[in-house]
Each structure stands twice: as structure tokens, then as C-alpha cells.
CSV table of C-alpha atoms (C1' of nucleotides) in Angstrom, one decimal:
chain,number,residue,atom,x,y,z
B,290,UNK,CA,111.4,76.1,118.5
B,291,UNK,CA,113.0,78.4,120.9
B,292,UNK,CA,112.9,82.0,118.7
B,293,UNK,CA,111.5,84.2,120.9
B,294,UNK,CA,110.5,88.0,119.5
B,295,UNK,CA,112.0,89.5,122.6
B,296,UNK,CA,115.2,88.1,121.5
B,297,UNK,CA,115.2,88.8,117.9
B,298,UNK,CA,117.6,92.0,118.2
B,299,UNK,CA,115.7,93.9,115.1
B,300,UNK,CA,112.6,93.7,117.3
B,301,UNK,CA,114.0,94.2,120.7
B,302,UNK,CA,115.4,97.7,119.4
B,303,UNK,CA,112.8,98.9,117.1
B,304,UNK,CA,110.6,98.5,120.4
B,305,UNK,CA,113.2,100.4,122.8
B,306,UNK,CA,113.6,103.0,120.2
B,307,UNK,CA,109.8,103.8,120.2
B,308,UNK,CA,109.6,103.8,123.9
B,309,UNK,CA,113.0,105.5,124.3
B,310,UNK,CA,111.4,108.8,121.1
B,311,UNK,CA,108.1,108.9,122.9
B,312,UNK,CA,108.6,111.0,125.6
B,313,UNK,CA,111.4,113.6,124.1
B,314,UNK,CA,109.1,113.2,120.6
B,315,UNK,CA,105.8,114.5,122.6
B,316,UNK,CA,108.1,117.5,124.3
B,317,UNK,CA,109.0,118.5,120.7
B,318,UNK,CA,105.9,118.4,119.2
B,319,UNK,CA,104.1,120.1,121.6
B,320,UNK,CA,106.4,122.8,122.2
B,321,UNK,CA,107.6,123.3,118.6
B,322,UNK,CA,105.5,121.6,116.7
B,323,UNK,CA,108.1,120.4,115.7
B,324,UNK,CA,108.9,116.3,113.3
B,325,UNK,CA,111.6,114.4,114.1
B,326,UNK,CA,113.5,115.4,111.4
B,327,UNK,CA,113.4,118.4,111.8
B,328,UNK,CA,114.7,118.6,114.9
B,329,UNK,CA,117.6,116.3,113.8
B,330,UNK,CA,118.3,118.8,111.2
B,331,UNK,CA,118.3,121.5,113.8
B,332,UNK,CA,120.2,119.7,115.8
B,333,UNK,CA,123.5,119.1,113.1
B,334,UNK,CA,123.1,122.9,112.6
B,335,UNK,CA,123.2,123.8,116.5
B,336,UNK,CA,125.8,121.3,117.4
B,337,UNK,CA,128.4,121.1,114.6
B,338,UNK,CA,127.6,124.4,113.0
B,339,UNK,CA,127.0,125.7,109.5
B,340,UNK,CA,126.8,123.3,106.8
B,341,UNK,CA,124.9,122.4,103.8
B,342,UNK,CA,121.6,120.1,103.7
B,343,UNK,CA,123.7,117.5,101.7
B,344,UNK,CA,125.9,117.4,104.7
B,345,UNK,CA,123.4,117.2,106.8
B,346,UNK,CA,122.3,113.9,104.7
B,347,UNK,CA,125.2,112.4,104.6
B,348,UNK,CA,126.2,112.6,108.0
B,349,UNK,CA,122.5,112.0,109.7
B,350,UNK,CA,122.3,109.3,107.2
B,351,UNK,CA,118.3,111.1,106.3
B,352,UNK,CA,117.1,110.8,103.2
B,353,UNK,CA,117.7,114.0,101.1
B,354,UNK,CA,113.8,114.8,100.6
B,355,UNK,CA,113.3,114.3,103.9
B,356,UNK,CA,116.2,117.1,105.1
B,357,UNK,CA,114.9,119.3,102.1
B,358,UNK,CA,111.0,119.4,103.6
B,359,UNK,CA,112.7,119.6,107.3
B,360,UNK,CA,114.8,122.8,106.4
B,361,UNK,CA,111.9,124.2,104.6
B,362,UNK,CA,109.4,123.9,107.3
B,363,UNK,CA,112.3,125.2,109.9
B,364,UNK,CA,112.8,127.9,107.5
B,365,UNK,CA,108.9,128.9,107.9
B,366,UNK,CA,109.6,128.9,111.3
B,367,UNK,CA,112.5,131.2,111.1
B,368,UNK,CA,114.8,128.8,112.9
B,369,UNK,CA,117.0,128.9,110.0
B,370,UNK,CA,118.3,131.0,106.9
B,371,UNK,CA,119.9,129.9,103.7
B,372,UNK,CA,122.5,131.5,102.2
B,373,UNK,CA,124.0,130.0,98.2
B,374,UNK,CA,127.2,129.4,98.3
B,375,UNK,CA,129.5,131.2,95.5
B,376,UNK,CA,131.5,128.8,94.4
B,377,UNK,CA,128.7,126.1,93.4
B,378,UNK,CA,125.7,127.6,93.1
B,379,UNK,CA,124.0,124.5,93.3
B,380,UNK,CA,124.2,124.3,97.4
B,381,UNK,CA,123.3,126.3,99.9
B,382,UNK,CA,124.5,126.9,103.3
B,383,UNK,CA,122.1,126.7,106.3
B,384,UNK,CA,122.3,128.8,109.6
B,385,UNK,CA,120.5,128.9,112.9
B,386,UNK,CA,118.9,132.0,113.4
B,387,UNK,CA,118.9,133.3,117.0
B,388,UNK,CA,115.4,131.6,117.6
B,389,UNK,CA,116.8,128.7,116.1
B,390,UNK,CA,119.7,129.0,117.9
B,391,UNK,CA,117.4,129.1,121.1
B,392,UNK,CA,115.4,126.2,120.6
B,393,UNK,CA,118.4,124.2,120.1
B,394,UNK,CA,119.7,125.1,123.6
B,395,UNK,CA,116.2,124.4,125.2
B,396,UNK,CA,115.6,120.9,122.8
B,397,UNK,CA,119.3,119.7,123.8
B,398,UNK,CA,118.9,120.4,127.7
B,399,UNK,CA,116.0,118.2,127.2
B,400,UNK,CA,117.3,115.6,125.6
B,401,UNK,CA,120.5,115.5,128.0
B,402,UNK,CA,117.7,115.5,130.7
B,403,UNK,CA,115.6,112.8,128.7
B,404,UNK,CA,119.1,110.6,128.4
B,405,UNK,CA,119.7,110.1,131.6
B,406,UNK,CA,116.4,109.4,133.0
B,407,UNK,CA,116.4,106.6,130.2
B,408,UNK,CA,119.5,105.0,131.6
B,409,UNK,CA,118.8,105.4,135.2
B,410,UNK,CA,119.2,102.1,136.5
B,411,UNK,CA,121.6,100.8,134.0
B,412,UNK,CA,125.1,100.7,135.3
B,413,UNK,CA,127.6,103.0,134.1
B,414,UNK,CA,129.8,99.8,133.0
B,415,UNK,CA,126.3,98.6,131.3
B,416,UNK,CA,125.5,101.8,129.4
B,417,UNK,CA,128.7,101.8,127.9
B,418,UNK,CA,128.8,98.4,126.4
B,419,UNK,CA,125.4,98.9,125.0
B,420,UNK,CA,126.3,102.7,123.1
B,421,UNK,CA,129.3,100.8,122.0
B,422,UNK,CA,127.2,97.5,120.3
B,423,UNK,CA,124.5,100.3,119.5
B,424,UNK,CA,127.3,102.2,117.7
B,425,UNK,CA,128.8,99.5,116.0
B,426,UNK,CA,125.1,98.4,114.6
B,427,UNK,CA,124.5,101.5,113.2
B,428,UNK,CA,127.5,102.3,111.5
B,429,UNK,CA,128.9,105.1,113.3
R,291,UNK,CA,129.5,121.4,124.7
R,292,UNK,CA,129.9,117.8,125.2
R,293,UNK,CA,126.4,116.3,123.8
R,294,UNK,CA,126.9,114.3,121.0
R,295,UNK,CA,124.3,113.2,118.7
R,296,UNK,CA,125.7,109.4,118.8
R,297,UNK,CA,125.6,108.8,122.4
R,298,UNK,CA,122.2,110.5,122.5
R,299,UNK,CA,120.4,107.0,123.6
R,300,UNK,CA,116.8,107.3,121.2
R,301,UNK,CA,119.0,109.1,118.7
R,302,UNK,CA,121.5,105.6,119.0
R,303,UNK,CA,118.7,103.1,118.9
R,304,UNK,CA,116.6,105.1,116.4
R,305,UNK,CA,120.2,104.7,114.0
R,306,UNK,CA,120.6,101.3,115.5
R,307,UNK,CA,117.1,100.0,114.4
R,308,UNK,CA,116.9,101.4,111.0
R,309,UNK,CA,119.9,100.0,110.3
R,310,UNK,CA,119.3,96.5,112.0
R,311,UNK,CA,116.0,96.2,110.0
R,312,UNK,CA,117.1,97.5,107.2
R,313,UNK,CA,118.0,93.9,105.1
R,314,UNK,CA,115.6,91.6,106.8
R,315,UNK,CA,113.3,93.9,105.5
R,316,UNK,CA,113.8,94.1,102.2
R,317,UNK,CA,113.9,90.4,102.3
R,318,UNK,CA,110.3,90.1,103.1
R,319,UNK,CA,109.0,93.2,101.3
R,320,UNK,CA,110.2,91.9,98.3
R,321,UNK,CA,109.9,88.0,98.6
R,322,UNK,CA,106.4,88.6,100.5
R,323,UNK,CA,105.6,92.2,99.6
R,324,UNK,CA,104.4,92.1,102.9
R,325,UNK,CA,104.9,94.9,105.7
R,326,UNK,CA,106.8,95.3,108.8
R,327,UNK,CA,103.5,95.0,110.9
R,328,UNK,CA,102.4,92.1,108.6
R,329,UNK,CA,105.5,90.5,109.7
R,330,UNK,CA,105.0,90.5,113.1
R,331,UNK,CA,101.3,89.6,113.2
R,332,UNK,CA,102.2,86.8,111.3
R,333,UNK,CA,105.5,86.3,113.7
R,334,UNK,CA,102.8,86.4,116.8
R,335,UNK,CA,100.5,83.9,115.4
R,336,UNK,CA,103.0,81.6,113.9
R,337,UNK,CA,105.0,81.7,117.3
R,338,UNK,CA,102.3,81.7,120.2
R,339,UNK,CA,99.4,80.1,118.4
R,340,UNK,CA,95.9,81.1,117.0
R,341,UNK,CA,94.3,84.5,118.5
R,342,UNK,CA,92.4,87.5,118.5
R,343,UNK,CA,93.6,90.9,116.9
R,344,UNK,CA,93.2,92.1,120.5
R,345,UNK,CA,95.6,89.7,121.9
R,346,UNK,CA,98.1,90.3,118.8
R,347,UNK,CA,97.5,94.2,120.0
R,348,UNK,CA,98.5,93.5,123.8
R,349,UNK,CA,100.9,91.6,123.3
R,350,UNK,CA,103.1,93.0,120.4
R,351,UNK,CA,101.7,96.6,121.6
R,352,UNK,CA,100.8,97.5,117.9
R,353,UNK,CA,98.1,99.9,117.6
R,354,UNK,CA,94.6,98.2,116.2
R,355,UNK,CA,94.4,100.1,113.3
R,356,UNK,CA,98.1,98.6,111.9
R,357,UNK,CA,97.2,95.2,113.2
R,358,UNK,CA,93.4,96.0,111.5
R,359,UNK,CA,95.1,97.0,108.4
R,360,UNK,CA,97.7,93.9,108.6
R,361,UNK,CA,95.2,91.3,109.1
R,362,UNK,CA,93.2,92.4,106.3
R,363,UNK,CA,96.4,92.4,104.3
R,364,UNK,CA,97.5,89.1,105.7
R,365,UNK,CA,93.9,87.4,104.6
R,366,UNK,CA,94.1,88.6,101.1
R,367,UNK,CA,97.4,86.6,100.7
R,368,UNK,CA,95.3,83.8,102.1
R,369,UNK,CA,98.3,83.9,104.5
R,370,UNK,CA,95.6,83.4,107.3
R,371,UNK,CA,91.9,83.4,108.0
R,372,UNK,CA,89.2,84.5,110.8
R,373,UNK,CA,86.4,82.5,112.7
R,374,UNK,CA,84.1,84.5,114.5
R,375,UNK,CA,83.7,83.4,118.2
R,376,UNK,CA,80.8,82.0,119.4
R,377,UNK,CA,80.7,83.0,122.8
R,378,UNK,CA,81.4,86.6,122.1
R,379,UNK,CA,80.7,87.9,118.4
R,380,UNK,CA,82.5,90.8,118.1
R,381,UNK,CA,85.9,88.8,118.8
R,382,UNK,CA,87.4,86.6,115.9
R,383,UNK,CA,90.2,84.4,116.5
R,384,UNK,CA,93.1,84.2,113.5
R,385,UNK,CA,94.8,81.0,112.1
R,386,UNK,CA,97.5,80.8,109.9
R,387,UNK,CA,97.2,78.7,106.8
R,388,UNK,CA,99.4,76.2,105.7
R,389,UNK,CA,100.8,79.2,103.4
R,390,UNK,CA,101.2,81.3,106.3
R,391,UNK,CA,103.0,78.6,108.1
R,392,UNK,CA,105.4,78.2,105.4
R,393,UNK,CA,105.8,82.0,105.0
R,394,UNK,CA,106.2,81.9,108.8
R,395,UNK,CA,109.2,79.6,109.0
R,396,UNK,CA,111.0,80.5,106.0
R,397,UNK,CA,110.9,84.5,107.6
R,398,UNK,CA,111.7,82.9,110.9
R,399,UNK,CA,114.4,81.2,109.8
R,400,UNK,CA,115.8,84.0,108.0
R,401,UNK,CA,115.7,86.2,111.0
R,402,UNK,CA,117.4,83.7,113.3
R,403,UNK,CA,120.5,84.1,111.0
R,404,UNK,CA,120.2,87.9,110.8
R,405,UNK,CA,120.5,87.7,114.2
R,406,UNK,CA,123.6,85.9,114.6
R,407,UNK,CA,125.1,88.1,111.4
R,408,UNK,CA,124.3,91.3,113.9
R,409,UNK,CA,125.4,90.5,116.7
R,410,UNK,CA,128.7,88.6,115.3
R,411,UNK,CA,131.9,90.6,116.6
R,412,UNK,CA,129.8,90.8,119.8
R,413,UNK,CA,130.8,88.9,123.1
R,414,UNK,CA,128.3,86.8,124.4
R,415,UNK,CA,128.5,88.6,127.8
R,416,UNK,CA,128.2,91.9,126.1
R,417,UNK,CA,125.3,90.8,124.2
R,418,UNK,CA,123.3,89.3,127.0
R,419,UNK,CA,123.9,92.9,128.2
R,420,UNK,CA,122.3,94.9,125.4
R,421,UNK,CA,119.2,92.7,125.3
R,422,UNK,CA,118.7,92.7,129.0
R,423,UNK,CA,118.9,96.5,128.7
R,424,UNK,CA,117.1,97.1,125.4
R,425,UNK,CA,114.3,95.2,126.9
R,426,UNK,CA,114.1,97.0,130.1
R,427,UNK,CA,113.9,100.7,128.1
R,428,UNK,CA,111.5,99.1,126.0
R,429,UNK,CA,109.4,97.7,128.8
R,430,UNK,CA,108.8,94.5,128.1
T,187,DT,C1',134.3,123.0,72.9
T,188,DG,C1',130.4,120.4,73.6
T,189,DA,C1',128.1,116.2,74.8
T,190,DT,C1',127.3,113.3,78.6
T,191,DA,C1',127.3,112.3,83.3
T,192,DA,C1',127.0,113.5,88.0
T,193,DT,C1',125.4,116.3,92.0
T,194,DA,C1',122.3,119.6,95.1
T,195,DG,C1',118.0,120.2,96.0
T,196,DT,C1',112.8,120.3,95.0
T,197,DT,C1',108.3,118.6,93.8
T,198,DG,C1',104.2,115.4,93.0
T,199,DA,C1',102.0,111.3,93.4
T,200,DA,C1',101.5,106.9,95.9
T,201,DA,C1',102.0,104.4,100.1
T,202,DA,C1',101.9,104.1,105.0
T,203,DT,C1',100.8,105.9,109.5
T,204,DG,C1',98.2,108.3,113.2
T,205,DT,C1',94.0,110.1,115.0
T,206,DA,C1',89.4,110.2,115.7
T,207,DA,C1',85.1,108.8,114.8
T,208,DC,C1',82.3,105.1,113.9
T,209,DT,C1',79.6,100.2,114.0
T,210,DA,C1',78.3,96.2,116.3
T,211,DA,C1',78.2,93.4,120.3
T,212,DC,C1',78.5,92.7,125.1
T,213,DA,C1',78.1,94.3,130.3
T,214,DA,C1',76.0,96.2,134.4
T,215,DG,C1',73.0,98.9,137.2
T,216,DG,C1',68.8,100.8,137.9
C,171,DC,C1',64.4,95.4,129.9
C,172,DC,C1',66.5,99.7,128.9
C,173,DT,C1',69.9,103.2,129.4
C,174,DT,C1',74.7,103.9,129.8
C,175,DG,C1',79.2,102.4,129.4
C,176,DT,C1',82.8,99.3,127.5
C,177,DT,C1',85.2,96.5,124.1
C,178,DA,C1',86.6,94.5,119.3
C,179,DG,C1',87.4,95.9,115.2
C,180,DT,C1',86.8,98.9,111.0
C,181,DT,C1',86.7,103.1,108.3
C,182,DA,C1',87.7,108.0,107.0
C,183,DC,C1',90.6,111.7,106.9
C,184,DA,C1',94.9,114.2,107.8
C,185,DT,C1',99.7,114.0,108.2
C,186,DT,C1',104.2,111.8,106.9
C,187,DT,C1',107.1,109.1,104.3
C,188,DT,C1',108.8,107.1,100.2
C,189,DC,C1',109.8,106.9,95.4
C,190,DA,C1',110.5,108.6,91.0
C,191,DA,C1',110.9,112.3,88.1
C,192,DC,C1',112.4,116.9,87.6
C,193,DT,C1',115.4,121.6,87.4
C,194,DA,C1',119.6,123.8,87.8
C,195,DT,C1',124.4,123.7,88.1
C,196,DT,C1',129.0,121.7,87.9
C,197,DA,C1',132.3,118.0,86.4
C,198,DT,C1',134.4,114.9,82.9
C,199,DC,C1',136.6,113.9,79.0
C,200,DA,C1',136.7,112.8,74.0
DNA sequence: TGATAATAGTTGAAAATGTAACTAACAAGG
DNA sequence: CCTTGTTAGTTACATTTTCAACTATTATCA
């Protein structure tokens, strides 16, 4: 029998994923106080602008009680505002405040920062395959 | 502002692993009920032969209170049991029963073919490529 | 129109996880 | 031996996540 964990690819990258959150994830959380969610919520908002928290779902693929807790907890923190939309009452949209705005900019130099450090060593020819299998796998 | 969320590496493999999981998992929650961590404690002992929790924690780096928890759960499903070691008495070394085997290679034979169904549409070469890598981020 | 279904988002309870403190057994140095 | 430290494993409690039910609003179509 010759199934080895390492190679069992579900494994392999729930393991690299850990190791590959732990670092940024303590930066985050330490500075921000700050869940992963929430700074992937903050993150849709800061890098493709305004939009609603079922957009927000449906693009970050997160469930939608986890987004609604995130914005709410980001909107204690004054990183964001909500604002009903006319037309359908039923959804509101979310904007970065300037603090929110801020810790976007600060969280995303980071995570540039935190990207390459992760892929130092790997060959540019390498890192390219693997986002494009890692892309693939996800569905994006 | 070039930074996009999908070739943000812990943001990829985070996507990636969810996703990869995502079936085999519900194949053994809901033939098993059993856990991710019950899983793989019962992988590990199945795979590399009776041990200790310890040696389940080193070597699958799970914390001890999951592979606490797991073993507990594991023994309730008489999927293994404990024997106390003689030469040192706080250790106890796990064995899977012949229900745990069976559990074991049925799960293990399911993976293998999850496997395969992920990485199909993959080269070989590119593949060798992604697990070299995945398991240098992931340090193992 | 008006009944029924669908959608956006929230909430509460149950399950799972993480953290820290704990028990019990061994180890080592005086 | 006996104090102090270390290790294996468990337990308690706080935090998060998940799941299902819920409100409010809009859409569908007989």
C-alpha cells in the first residue's frame, strides 16, 4: 500500500494553507483584532469597491452569516458604513470608511509582503503553475 | 493596484483546500459521522501502525486537544482502543480494531480516487510540481 | 390583485475549535 | 528521597463556525 498523507492533495493543502494563514493571520489579529473574515470582507470592499454583503458572498464564496457577523463587527469598528439601497430595500450597500480604508492599505502591503516571502525559493516558472492548478481547484 | 485576491497564495490555498475537501468530506461525515481530525487519526494509525496520541500529534502536527478529543471519539465508535504502557504509564499506545481497519480502507480507498478526480486535467509534470511545492510551504 | 415563492440579511442554538489550566506520571539534581 | 521541572493526556471555558429558523422585502404568475 503506497498512499502516503503527504501525497493525498486534500491534505497536502489543508496543511500549506495553515502554515501559509499563520503568520499574516497573527499580524491581523494582533493589530486589528481582527477574524479572517473579516478581513476578507474588508478586503472585497478595499479592492473592488462598494458593493453589497450578498456580493461579497457570492464572489468570496463565504457563507452569508458568516459576511453578515464580519460586516457587523467591522461596522463596530468603524471600518465600514452601510447605506440601503433605494431601489430594493432589502440590501444594503457597504463602504470603507477612511479608517477602513486605512487598514486596507496597511493589511494589503502586508500581505503582498507576506506573499512573497512564502514563494521565495520557488521559481517564477514554479509559482505560476502552482496558482494556475490552485486556481483551477478552487473554482476561480 | 495590481493585488489580486486570487493570486494572494494563503488566500489561493485557503479557496483551494476548502474546495478540495469539500466532497471527501461529506463522504465520511455522513457515512462515518466522523470528523476531519477523526479522519486523520484514524489515516495515521491505519497507515503507519499502532501509536501514542503523542506520536499522532508530532507527526500529523494536530494539536492534543483535537487529537484528545478524536481519540475519545474514535473509541466510542469502537473504531479503536488504548493499552496503557507499561514502561511509562502516562503513555497509551492506540490500535485500530477490525472496524477501524475496515473504516480505514474503505476511506482510504475513497481518497485515492479523489485524488486522481482532482488532479485530472493536470500534467503529471505540473502536478509533481504543486506537491513538491505545497509540501515545502507546508514544511513537511 | 393576491397568493406563493424567492431573496437579503439577521439571529439563536448547537457543534467545533482554541487556549489555558489542570492531573498524573516520570526525570533529574541536590 | 524530595523538590522542581517536564511530559502525556484531559477538562473547562471562551471564541468561532455551522445550521436552521426567522423577518422583511421583492418577484412571479394565476
Amino acid at each position: 500500500m503506497n498512499f502516503d498523507l503527504t501525497s493525498f492533495l486534500p491534505y497536502l493543502l489543508n496543511q500549506a494553507a495553515e502554515a501559509a494563514s499563520l503568520d499574516f493571520q497573527r499580524e491581523y489579529k494582533a493589530r486589528y483584532g481582527m477574524l479572517r473574515t473579516e478581513w476578507r470582507v474588508l478586503f472585497h470592499l478595499g479592492r473592488y469597491g462598494d458593493m453589497s454583503a450578498r456580493d461579497i458572498v457570492e464572489r468570496a464564496m463565504i457563507h452569508k452569516t458568516k459576511v453578515s457577523r464580519a460586516v457587523a463587527a467591522l461596522e463596530g469598528r468603524r471600518f465600514l458604513t452601510r447605506k440601503s439601497v433605494e431601489e430594493d430595500r432589502r440590501r444594503e450597500v457597504l463602504s470603507l470608511t477612511p479608517a477602513g480604508r486605512e487598514a486596507f492599505s496597511e493589511l494589503t502591503a502586508l500581505a503582498e509582503k507576506h506573499d512573497v516571502a512564502l514563494m521565495q525559493g520557488v521559481s517564477a516558472e514554479d509559482a505560476a503553475v502552482v496558482r494556475r492548478v490552485l486556481r483551477g481547484i478552487a473554482g476561480l
